[in-house]
CSV table of C-alpha atoms in Angstrom, one decimal:
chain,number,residue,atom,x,y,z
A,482,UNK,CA,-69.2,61.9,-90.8
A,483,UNK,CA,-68.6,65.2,-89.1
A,484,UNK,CA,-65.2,66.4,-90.7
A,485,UNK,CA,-62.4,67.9,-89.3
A,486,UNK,CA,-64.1,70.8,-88.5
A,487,UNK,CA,-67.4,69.2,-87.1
A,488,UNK,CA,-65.2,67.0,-85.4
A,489,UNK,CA,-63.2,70.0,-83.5
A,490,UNK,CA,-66.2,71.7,-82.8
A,491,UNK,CA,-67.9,69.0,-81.0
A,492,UNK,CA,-64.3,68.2,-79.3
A,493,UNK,CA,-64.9,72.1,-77.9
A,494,UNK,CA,-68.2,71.9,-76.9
A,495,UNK,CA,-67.7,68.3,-74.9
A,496,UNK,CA,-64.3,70.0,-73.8
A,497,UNK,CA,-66.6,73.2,-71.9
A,498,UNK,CA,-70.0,71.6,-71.2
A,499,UNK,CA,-72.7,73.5,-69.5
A,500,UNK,CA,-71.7,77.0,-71.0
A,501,UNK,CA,-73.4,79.4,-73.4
A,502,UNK,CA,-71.0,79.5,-77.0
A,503,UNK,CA,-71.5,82.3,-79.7
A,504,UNK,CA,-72.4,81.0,-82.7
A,505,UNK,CA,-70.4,83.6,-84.9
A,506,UNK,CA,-67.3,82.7,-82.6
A,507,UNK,CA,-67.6,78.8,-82.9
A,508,UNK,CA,-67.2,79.9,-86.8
A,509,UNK,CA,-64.6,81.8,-86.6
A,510,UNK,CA,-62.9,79.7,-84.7
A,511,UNK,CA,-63.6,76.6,-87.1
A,512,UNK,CA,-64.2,77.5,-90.2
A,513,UNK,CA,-62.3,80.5,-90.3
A,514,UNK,CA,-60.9,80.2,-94.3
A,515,UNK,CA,-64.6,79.6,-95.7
A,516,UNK,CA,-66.6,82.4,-97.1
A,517,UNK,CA,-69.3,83.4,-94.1
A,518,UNK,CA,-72.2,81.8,-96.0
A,519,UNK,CA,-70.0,78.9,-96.2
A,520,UNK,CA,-68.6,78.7,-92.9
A,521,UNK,CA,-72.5,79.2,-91.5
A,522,UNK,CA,-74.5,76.6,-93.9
A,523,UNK,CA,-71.4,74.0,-92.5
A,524,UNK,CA,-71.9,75.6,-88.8
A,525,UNK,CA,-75.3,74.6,-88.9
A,526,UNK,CA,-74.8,71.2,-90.6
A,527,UNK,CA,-72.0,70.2,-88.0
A,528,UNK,CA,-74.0,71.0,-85.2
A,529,UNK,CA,-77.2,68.9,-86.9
A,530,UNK,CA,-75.2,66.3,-87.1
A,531,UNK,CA,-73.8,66.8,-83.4
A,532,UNK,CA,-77.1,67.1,-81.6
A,533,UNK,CA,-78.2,63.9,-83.8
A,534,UNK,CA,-75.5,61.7,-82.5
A,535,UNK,CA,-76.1,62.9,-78.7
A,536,UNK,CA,-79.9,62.3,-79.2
A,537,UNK,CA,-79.3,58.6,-80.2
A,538,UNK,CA,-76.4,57.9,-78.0
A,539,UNK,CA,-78.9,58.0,-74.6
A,540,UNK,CA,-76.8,59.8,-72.2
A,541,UNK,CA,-77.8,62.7,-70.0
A,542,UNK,CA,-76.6,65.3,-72.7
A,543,UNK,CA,-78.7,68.0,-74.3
A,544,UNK,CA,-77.4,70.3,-77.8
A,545,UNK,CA,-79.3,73.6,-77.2
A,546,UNK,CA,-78.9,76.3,-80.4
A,547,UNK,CA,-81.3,79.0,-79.5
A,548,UNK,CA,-80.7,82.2,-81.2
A,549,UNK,CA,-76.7,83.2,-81.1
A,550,UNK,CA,-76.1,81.0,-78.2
A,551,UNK,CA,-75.2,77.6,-78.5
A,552,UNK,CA,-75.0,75.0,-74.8
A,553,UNK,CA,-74.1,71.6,-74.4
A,554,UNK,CA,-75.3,70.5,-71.7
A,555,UNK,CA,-74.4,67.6,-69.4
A,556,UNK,CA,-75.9,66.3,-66.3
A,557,UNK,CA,-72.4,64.5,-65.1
A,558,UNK,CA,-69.6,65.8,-66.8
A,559,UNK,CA,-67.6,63.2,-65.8
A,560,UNK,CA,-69.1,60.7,-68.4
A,561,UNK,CA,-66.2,62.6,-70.4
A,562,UNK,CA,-63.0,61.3,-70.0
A,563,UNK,CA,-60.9,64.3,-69.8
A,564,UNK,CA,-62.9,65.5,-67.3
A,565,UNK,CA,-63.9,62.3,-65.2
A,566,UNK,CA,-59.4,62.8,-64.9
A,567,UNK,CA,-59.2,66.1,-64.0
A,568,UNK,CA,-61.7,65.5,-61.2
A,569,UNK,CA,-60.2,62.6,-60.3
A,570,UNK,CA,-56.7,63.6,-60.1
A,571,UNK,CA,-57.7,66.8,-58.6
A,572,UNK,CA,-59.5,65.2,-55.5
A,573,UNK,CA,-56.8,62.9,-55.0
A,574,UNK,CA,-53.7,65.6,-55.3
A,575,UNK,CA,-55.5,67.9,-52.5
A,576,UNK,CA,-55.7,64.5,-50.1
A,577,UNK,CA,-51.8,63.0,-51.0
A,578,UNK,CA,-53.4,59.8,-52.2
A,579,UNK,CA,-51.4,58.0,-54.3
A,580,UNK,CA,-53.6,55.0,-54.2
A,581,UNK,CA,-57.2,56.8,-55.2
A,582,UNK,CA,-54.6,58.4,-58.1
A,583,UNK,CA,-54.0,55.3,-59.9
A,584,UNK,CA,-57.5,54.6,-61.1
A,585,UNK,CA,-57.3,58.5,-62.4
A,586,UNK,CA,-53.9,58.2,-63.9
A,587,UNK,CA,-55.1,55.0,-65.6
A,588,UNK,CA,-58.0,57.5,-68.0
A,589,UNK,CA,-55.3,59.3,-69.3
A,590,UNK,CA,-55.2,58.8,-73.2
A,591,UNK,CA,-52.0,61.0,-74.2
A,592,UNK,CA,-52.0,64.1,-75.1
A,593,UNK,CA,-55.2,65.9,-75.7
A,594,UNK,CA,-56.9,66.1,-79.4
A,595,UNK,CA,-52.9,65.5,-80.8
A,596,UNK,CA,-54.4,65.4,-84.3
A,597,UNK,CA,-55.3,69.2,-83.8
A,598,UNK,CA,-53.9,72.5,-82.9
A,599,UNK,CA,-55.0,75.9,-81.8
A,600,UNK,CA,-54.6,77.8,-78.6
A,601,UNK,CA,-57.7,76.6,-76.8
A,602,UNK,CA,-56.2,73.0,-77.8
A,603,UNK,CA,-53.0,73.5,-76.8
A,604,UNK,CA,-54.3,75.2,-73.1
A,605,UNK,CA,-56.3,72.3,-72.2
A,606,UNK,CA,-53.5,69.6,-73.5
A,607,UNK,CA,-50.8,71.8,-70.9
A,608,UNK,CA,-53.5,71.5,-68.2
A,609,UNK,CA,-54.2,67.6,-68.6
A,610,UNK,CA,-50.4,67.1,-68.5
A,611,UNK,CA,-49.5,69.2,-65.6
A,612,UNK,CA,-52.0,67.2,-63.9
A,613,UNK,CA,-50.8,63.8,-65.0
A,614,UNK,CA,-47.2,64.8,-64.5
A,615,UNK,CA,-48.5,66.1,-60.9
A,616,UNK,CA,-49.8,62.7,-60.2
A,617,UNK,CA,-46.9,60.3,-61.4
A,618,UNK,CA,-45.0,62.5,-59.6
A,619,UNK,CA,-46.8,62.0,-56.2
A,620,UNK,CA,-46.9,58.3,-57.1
A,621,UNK,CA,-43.0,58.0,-57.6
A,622,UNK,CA,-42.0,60.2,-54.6
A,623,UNK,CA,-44.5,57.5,-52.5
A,624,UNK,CA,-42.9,54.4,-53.7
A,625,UNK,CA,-39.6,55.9,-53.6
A,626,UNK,CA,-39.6,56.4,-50.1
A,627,UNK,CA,-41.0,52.5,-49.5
A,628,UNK,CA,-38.5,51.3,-51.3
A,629,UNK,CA,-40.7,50.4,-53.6
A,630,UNK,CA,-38.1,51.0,-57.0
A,631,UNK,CA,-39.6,49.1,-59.8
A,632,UNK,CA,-42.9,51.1,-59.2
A,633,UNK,CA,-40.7,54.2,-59.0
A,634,UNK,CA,-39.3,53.8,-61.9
A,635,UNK,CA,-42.2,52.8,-63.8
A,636,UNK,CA,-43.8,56.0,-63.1
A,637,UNK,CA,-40.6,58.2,-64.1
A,638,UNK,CA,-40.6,56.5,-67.1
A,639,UNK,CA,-43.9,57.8,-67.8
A,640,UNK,CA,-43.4,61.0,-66.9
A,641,UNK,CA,-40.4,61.5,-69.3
A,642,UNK,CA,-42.6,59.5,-71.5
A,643,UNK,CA,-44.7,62.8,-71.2
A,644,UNK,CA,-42.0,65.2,-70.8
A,645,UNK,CA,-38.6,64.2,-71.4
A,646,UNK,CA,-36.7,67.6,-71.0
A,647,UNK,CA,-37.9,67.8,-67.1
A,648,UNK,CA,-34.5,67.3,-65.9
A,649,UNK,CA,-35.9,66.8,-62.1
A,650,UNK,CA,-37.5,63.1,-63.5
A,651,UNK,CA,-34.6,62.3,-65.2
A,652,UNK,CA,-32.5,63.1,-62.4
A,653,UNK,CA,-34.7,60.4,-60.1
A,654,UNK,CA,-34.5,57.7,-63.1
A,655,UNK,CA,-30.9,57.9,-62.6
A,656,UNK,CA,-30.7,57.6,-58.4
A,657,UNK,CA,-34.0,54.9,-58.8
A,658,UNK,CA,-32.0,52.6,-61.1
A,659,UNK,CA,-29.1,53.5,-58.6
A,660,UNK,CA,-31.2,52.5,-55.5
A,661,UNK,CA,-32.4,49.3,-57.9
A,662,UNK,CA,-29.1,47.9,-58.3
A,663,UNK,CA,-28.4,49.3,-62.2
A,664,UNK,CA,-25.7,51.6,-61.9
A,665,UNK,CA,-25.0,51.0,-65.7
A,666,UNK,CA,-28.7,52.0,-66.1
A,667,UNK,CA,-28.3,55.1,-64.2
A,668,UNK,CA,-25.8,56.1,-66.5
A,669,UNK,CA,-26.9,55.4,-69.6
A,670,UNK,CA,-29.7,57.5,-68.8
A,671,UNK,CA,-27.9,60.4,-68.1
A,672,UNK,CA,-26.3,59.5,-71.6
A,673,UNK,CA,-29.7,59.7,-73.3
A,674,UNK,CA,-31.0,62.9,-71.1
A,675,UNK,CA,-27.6,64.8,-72.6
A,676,UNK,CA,-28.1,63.8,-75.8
A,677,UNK,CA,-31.9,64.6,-75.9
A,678,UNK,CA,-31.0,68.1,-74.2
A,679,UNK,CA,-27.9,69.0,-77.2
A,680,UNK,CA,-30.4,67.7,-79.6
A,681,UNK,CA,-33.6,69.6,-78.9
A,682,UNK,CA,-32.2,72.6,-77.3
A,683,UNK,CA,-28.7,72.8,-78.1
A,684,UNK,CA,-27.5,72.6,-74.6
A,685,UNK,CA,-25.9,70.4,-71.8
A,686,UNK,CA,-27.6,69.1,-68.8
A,687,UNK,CA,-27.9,71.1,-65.6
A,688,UNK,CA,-25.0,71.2,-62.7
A,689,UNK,CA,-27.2,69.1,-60.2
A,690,UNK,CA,-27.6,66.8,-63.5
A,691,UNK,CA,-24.1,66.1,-64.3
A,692,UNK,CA,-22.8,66.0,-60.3
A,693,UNK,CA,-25.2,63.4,-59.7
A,694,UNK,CA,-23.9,61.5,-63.1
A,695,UNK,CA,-20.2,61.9,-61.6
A,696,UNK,CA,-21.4,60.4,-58.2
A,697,UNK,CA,-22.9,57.4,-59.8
A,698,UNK,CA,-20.2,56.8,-62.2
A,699,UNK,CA,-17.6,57.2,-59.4
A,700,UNK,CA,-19.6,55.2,-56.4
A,701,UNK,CA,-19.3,58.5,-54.1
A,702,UNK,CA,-23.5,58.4,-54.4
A,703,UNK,CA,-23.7,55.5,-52.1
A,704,UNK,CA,-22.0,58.1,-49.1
A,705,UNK,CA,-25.0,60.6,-50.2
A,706,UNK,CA,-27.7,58.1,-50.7
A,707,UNK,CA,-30.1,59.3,-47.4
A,708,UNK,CA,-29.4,63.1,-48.5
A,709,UNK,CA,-30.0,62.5,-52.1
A,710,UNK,CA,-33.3,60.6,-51.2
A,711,UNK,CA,-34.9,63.4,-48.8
A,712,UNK,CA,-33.9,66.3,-51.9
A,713,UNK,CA,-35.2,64.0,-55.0
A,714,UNK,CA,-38.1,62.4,-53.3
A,715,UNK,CA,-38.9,64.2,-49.7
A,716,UNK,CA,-38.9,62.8,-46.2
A,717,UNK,CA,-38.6,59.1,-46.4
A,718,UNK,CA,-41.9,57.8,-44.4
C-alpha cells in the first residue's frame, strides 16, 4: 500500500505528466510534518513503490528519478481520466457540440481527489468543474431550445448537483419545470434555492431570482415565455 501520502503523490505526478518535479519540493509538499530524513527515506519508498506499480501495469508510462528531477511520463495522457475529460470537453466546447460532449461529460467522477486538500488539489478540482459545468450548460441551453425539457432538466439538476449556489441554473430549473408542465415544481425549487442561499450564505436570492418566482406563482410567466427563453437559454434554433 502507498499511504496517504504515497497515494497524493502519485495522484500529482498522474495529475502533471510529462514534466520535470523537484524531489525536495514533492517532500515538502507531502510529507511536510516528518523530520527531512523521514520525509526522504518515505519519498524514496513511495516513489519505489509507484514506479513498481506502473512497470507491472503495461501501459505506455515511464517513472524517471534521476538526480533532483523526478518525470512521469506518458505516451497518451488521455489513458488518465481527468485528462482524457478535459480534452474531451475542451474540443467539444470550442466546436458547440453538445452531442460529442456527452461521451466526455459521462468520465466525470465528482469532484477531484475529494478525500484530499491542498491548493494544487483544490486548483485542478475548480478547473474540472468549470469545465463540467461549461458543458451541462451547453447541453441544457441545446435541449432547451428543442423543446427537449426532460433532458433540460436532467442536466440542471446536475449542474446544481455540482454547484448549487449558481443562481443562473436554478433560475432555468424553475422556467424548465415551467415549460414541462410543473409549475408547483418550479416553485418549490425556488423554495429550496432560498433556503439553501439563507442557510449557507445568510442571504436571499437575487431580484431576477425572486421576479421570475413571482411570475410563475402568479401565471404572468406564460406572457414572457419567448423572452424568458432567448435570456435563460439564447436564441431558440
Amino acid at each position: 500500500m502507498l499511504g496517504r501520502n504515497g497515494r497524493r503523490l502519485a495522484a500529482y505526478l498522474f495529475a502533471y505528466p510529462n514534466r520535470s518535479h523537484r524531489r525536495d519540493r514533492l517532500i515538502d509538499l507531502f510529507w511536510t510534518e516528518s523530520a527531512p530524513d523521514q520525509g526522504r527515506t518515505a519519498f524514496s519508498t513511495a516513489l519505489w513503490k509507484i514506479k513498481r506499480t506502473i512497470g507491472a501495469s503495461g501501459r505506455q508510462m515511464a517513472l524517471h528519478a534521476v538526480g533532483p528531477n523526478v518525470v512521469l511520463e506518458i505516451a497518451k495522457p488521455a489513458i488518465v481520466d481527468a485528462h482524457r475529460f478535459a480534452t474531451d470537453i475542451e474540443v467539444a466546447l470550442s466546436a458547440s457540440c453538445a452531442d460529442s460532449i456527452r461521451p466526455a461529460i459521462e468520465l466525470y467522477g465528482g469532484a477531484f481527489l475529494e478525500e484530499f486538500d491542498g491548493d494544487w488539489v483544490l486548483e485542478e478540482r475548480e478547473r474540472l468543474e468549470v469545465l463540467y459545468v461549461r458543458a451541462l450548460t451547453l447541453m441544457m441551453r441545446q435541449a432547451a431550445n428543442q423543446s427537449r425539457y426532460e433532458d433540460a432538466l436532467s442536466c440542471a439538476r446536475r449542474i446544481l448537483a455540482t454547484d448549487p449556489m449558481r443562481e443562473s441554473a436554478q433560475r432555468a430549473t424553475m422556467l424548465l419545470y415551467t415549460l414541462n408542465g410543473q409549475r408547483g415544481q418550479a416553485i418549490r425549487q425556488f423554495e429550496r434555492c432560498r433556503a439553501t442561499l439563507r442557510e449557507e450564505c445568510g442571504v436571499d436570492p437575487m431580484p431576477e431570482t425572486r421576479s421570475l418566482d413571482l411570475m410563475i406563482r402568479s401565471g404572468a410567466v406564460f406572457e414572457r415565455i419567448p423572452a424568458l427563453l432567448s435570456e435563460t437559454f439564447g436564441t431558440r434554433s
